mmCIF file of C-alpha atoms in Angstrom:
data_model
loop_
_atom_site.group_PDB
_atom_site.id
_atom_site.type_symbol
_atom_site.label_atom_id
_atom_site.label_comp_id
_atom_site.label_asym_id
_atom_site.label_seq_id
_atom_site.Cartn_x
_atom_site.Cartn_y
_atom_site.Cartn_z
ATOM 1 C CA MET A 37 67.874 93.611 64.117
ATOM 2 C CA SER A 38 71.278 94.689 65.392
ATOM 3 C CA ARG A 39 72.138 96.203 62.018
ATOM 4 C CA ASN A 40 68.980 98.392 62.130
ATOM 5 C CA LEU A 41 69.887 99.465 65.651
ATOM 6 C CA LEU A 42 73.373 100.439 64.479
ATOM 7 C CA VAL A 43 71.953 102.538 61.608
ATOM 8 C CA VAL A 44 69.527 104.319 63.972
ATOM 9 C CA PHE A 45 72.341 104.915 66.452
ATOM 10 C CA GLY A 46 74.566 106.348 63.666
ATOM 11 C CA VAL A 47 71.792 108.687 62.464
ATOM 12 C CA VAL A 48 71.191 109.904 66.034
ATOM 13 C CA ILE A 49 74.906 110.609 66.466
ATOM 14 C CA ILE A 50 75.054 112.543 63.174
ATOM 15 C CA ILE A 51 71.973 114.627 64.074
ATOM 16 C CA GLY A 52 73.435 115.273 67.527
ATOM 17 C CA ALA A 53 76.716 116.428 65.997
ATOM 18 C CA ILE A 54 74.905 118.814 63.637
ATOM 19 C CA ILE A 55 72.936 120.334 66.525
ATOM 20 C CA ALA A 56 76.068 120.606 68.686
ATOM 21 C CA THR A 57 78.036 122.425 65.965
ATOM 22 C CA SER A 58 75.171 124.828 65.260
ATOM 23 C CA ALA A 59 74.800 125.545 68.999
ATOM 24 C CA SER A 60 78.396 126.700 69.456
ATOM 25 C CA PHE A 61 80.450 129.487 67.935
ATOM 26 C CA VAL A 62 83.934 130.897 68.410
ATOM 27 C CA VAL A 63 84.766 134.575 68.868
ATOM 28 C CA LYS A 64 88.357 135.267 67.819
ATOM 29 C CA GLN A 65 90.738 137.551 69.685
ATOM 30 C CA THR A 66 90.271 140.286 67.078
ATOM 31 C CA GLU A 67 86.453 140.133 67.024
ATOM 32 C CA GLN A 68 83.392 141.138 68.987
ATOM 33 C CA ALA A 69 80.037 139.475 68.515
ATOM 34 C CA ILE A 70 76.364 139.964 69.210
ATOM 35 C CA VAL A 71 73.704 137.295 69.179
ATOM 36 C CA LEU A 72 70.440 137.868 67.299
ATOM 37 C CA MET A 73 67.408 136.036 68.677
ATOM 38 C CA LEU A 74 64.999 135.871 65.727
ATOM 39 C CA GLY A 75 66.495 139.128 64.431
ATOM 40 C CA ASP A 76 66.375 140.935 67.795
ATOM 41 C CA PRO A 77 69.884 141.840 69.024
ATOM 42 C CA GLN A 78 70.927 140.592 72.448
ATOM 43 C CA PRO A 79 73.741 142.064 74.581
ATOM 44 C CA GLY A 80 77.196 141.748 73.017
ATOM 45 C CA ILE A 81 79.730 139.072 73.771
ATOM 46 C CA ARG A 82 82.937 140.819 74.802
ATOM 47 C CA GLY A 83 85.432 138.055 75.412
ATOM 48 C CA PRO A 84 87.018 135.733 72.893
ATOM 49 C CA GLY A 85 86.524 132.010 73.108
ATOM 50 C CA LEU A 86 83.890 129.347 72.708
ATOM 51 C CA HIS A 87 80.283 130.474 73.270
ATOM 52 C CA PHE A 88 76.915 128.810 72.924
ATOM 53 C CA LYS A 89 73.593 129.796 71.365
ATOM 54 C CA LEU A 90 70.245 128.229 70.644
ATOM 55 C CA PRO A 91 70.567 126.371 67.350
ATOM 56 C CA PHE A 92 68.362 127.505 64.453
ATOM 57 C CA VAL A 93 66.865 130.313 66.620
ATOM 58 C CA GLN A 94 69.857 132.549 67.243
ATOM 59 C CA ASN A 95 72.372 133.948 64.770
ATOM 60 C CA VAL A 96 75.738 135.569 65.467
ATOM 61 C CA VAL A 97 77.035 138.814 63.915
ATOM 62 C CA TYR A 98 80.756 139.548 64.171
ATOM 63 C CA PHE A 99 82.451 142.967 64.297
ATOM 64 C CA GLU A 100 86.100 144.008 64.390
ATOM 65 C CA ALA A 101 87.569 144.648 67.827
ATOM 66 C CA ARG A 102 90.713 146.193 66.359
ATOM 67 C CA ILE A 103 91.244 149.844 65.544
ATOM 68 C CA LEU A 104 89.964 150.641 62.046
ATOM 69 C CA ASP A 105 91.192 153.341 59.645
ATOM 70 C CA TYR A 106 89.161 155.794 57.646
ATOM 71 C CA ALA A 107 90.710 158.216 55.156
ATOM 72 C CA PRO A 108 88.114 160.618 53.732
ATOM 73 C CA PRO A 109 88.814 162.311 50.416
ATOM 74 C CA GLN A 110 90.652 165.642 50.418
ATOM 75 C CA GLU A 111 88.451 168.627 51.177
ATOM 76 C CA GLU A 112 88.752 172.256 50.252
ATOM 77 C CA ILE A 113 88.018 174.435 53.290
ATOM 78 C CA ILE A 114 87.943 178.197 53.723
ATOM 79 C CA ALA A 115 89.889 179.279 56.827
ATOM 80 C CA ALA A 116 88.896 182.186 59.087
ATOM 81 C CA ASP A 117 91.190 184.575 57.167
ATOM 82 C CA GLN A 118 89.358 183.656 53.906
ATOM 83 C CA LYS A 119 92.245 181.578 52.544
ATOM 84 C CA ARG A 120 91.374 178.324 50.824
ATOM 85 C CA LEU A 121 93.014 175.132 52.082
ATOM 86 C CA VAL A 122 93.038 171.614 50.714
ATOM 87 C CA VAL A 123 93.036 169.350 53.751
ATOM 88 C CA ASP A 124 94.007 165.672 53.597
ATOM 89 C CA SER A 125 93.172 163.829 56.817
ATOM 90 C CA PHE A 126 92.506 160.420 58.332
ATOM 91 C CA ALA A 127 90.845 159.017 61.434
ATOM 92 C CA ARG A 128 91.222 155.852 63.474
ATOM 93 C CA TYR A 129 88.218 154.446 65.258
ATOM 94 C CA ARG A 130 86.965 151.335 66.962
ATOM 95 C CA ILE A 131 83.589 149.808 67.647
ATOM 96 C CA ALA A 132 83.144 150.512 71.351
ATOM 97 C CA ASP A 133 79.605 149.177 71.791
ATOM 98 C CA PRO A 134 78.722 146.424 69.300
ATOM 99 C CA LEU A 135 75.049 146.344 70.326
ATOM 100 C CA GLU A 136 74.556 150.083 69.798
ATOM 101 C CA PHE A 137 76.637 149.893 66.620
ATOM 102 C CA TYR A 138 74.395 147.163 65.197
ATOM 103 C CA LYS A 139 71.192 149.003 66.172
ATOM 104 C CA SER A 140 72.247 152.373 64.765
ATOM 105 C CA VAL A 141 74.387 151.683 61.666
ATOM 106 C CA GLY A 142 74.457 147.914 61.187
ATOM 107 C CA THR A 143 77.593 147.465 59.097
ATOM 108 C CA GLU A 144 81.074 148.938 58.802
ATOM 109 C CA ILE A 145 80.215 150.358 55.369
ATOM 110 C CA SER A 146 77.282 152.307 56.823
ATOM 111 C CA ALA A 147 79.459 153.396 59.725
ATOM 112 C CA ARG A 148 82.070 154.794 57.344
ATOM 113 C CA ALA A 149 79.378 156.761 55.512
ATOM 114 C CA ARG A 150 78.118 158.236 58.791
ATOM 115 C CA LEU A 151 81.655 158.909 59.979
ATOM 116 C CA ALA A 152 82.451 160.702 56.700
ATOM 117 C CA GLY A 153 79.686 163.241 57.293
ATOM 118 C CA ILE A 154 80.608 163.739 60.934
ATOM 119 C CA LEU A 155 84.325 164.181 60.150
ATOM 120 C CA SER A 156 83.640 166.585 57.300
ATOM 121 C CA ALA A 157 81.353 168.760 59.428
ATOM 122 C CA SER A 158 83.775 168.798 62.349
ATOM 123 C CA LEU A 159 86.752 169.522 60.095
ATOM 124 C CA ARG A 160 84.949 172.420 58.414
ATOM 125 C CA ARG A 161 83.736 173.825 61.732
ATOM 126 C CA VAL A 162 87.095 173.736 63.527
ATOM 127 C CA VAL A 163 89.471 174.560 60.652
ATOM 128 C CA GLY A 164 87.025 177.171 59.340
ATOM 129 C CA GLY A 165 87.396 179.022 62.636
ATOM 130 C CA GLU A 166 91.208 179.101 62.455
ATOM 131 C CA THR A 167 93.605 181.134 60.338
ATOM 132 C CA LEU A 168 95.910 179.628 57.749
ATOM 133 C CA ALA A 169 98.945 180.408 59.918
ATOM 134 C CA SER A 170 97.540 178.552 62.920
ATOM 135 C CA VAL A 171 96.666 175.476 60.822
ATOM 136 C CA LEU A 172 100.232 175.373 59.503
ATOM 137 C CA SER A 173 101.897 176.062 62.881
ATOM 138 C CA GLU A 174 102.302 174.101 66.112
ATOM 139 C CA GLU A 175 98.672 174.892 66.986
ATOM 140 C CA ARG A 176 97.781 172.123 64.550
ATOM 141 C CA VAL A 177 98.022 169.536 67.365
ATOM 142 C CA ASP A 178 95.355 171.385 69.364
ATOM 143 C CA ILE A 179 93.192 171.747 66.244
ATOM 144 C CA MET A 180 93.396 167.993 65.543
ATOM 145 C CA GLU A 181 92.500 167.194 69.166
ATOM 146 C CA ARG A 182 89.454 169.497 69.012
ATOM 147 C CA ILE A 183 88.325 167.801 65.789
ATOM 148 C CA ARG A 184 88.790 164.360 67.396
ATOM 149 C CA THR A 185 86.829 165.371 70.500
ATOM 150 C CA ASP A 186 84.050 166.936 68.427
ATOM 151 C CA THR A 187 83.849 163.894 66.148
ATOM 152 C CA ASN A 188 83.942 161.490 69.080
ATOM 153 C CA GLU A 189 80.956 163.183 70.753
ATOM 154 C CA ALA A 190 78.873 162.843 67.595
ATOM 155 C CA ALA A 191 80.032 159.294 66.782
ATOM 156 C CA SER A 192 79.529 157.901 70.294
ATOM 157 C CA LYS A 193 75.777 157.601 69.741
ATOM 158 C CA PHE A 194 76.591 155.072 66.994
ATOM 159 C CA GLY A 195 78.748 152.940 69.306
ATOM 160 C CA ILE A 196 81.951 154.273 67.702
ATOM 161 C CA ASP A 197 84.954 155.618 69.588
ATOM 162 C CA VAL A 198 87.237 157.862 67.521
ATOM 163 C CA VAL A 199 90.694 157.077 68.845
ATOM 164 C CA ASP A 200 92.786 159.403 66.695
ATOM 165 C CA PHE A 201 92.401 162.110 64.051
ATOM 166 C CA ARG A 202 95.265 163.550 62.020
ATOM 167 C CA ILE A 203 95.677 166.157 59.329
ATOM 168 C CA ARG A 204 98.224 164.735 56.912
ATOM 169 C CA ARG A 205 98.503 167.764 54.704
ATOM 170 C CA ALA A 206 97.032 171.236 54.584
ATOM 171 C CA ASP A 207 98.049 172.972 51.366
ATOM 172 C CA LEU A 208 96.875 175.798 49.194
ATOM 173 C CA PRO A 209 94.813 174.692 46.185
ATOM 174 C CA ALA A 210 96.643 173.972 42.924
ATOM 175 C CA ALA A 211 95.090 177.063 41.331
ATOM 176 C CA ASN A 212 97.078 179.257 43.744
#
């Protein structure tokens, strides 16, 4: 009889341990997380540490809390003085609102695709309104800040905050 009681007690402890481990999760210092209740996103968990959820009912989705890089391919742009430029640029962004990010784009790959279109449109709009001389002069800092501000306004509805935008190179095309 005591042996059967020991087996039952051992099984109960094992089941309890499985439930306890599936009810807790850890958010690392470099992560943000949101909890999905049967697929429906709940408000994000901002702080790192040990957190709890309902086992088998809630899932956790993790996102980067660090600043991420995006380097779009080089683009050929026509400046205001009708000169062609090949512009090589990059942007740094972070996920500012993980709940909005998950609802609007879902993954970092989708976010990069959306950010590519936004950056390209902003780059063409701002650099297309400037002359070649101003893009190659000290006005470049102001141009990059306008592109960052313009991109940030469009990307904020996806839960993304564009922290920095830089033009690495602005050259004439190889054919010239």
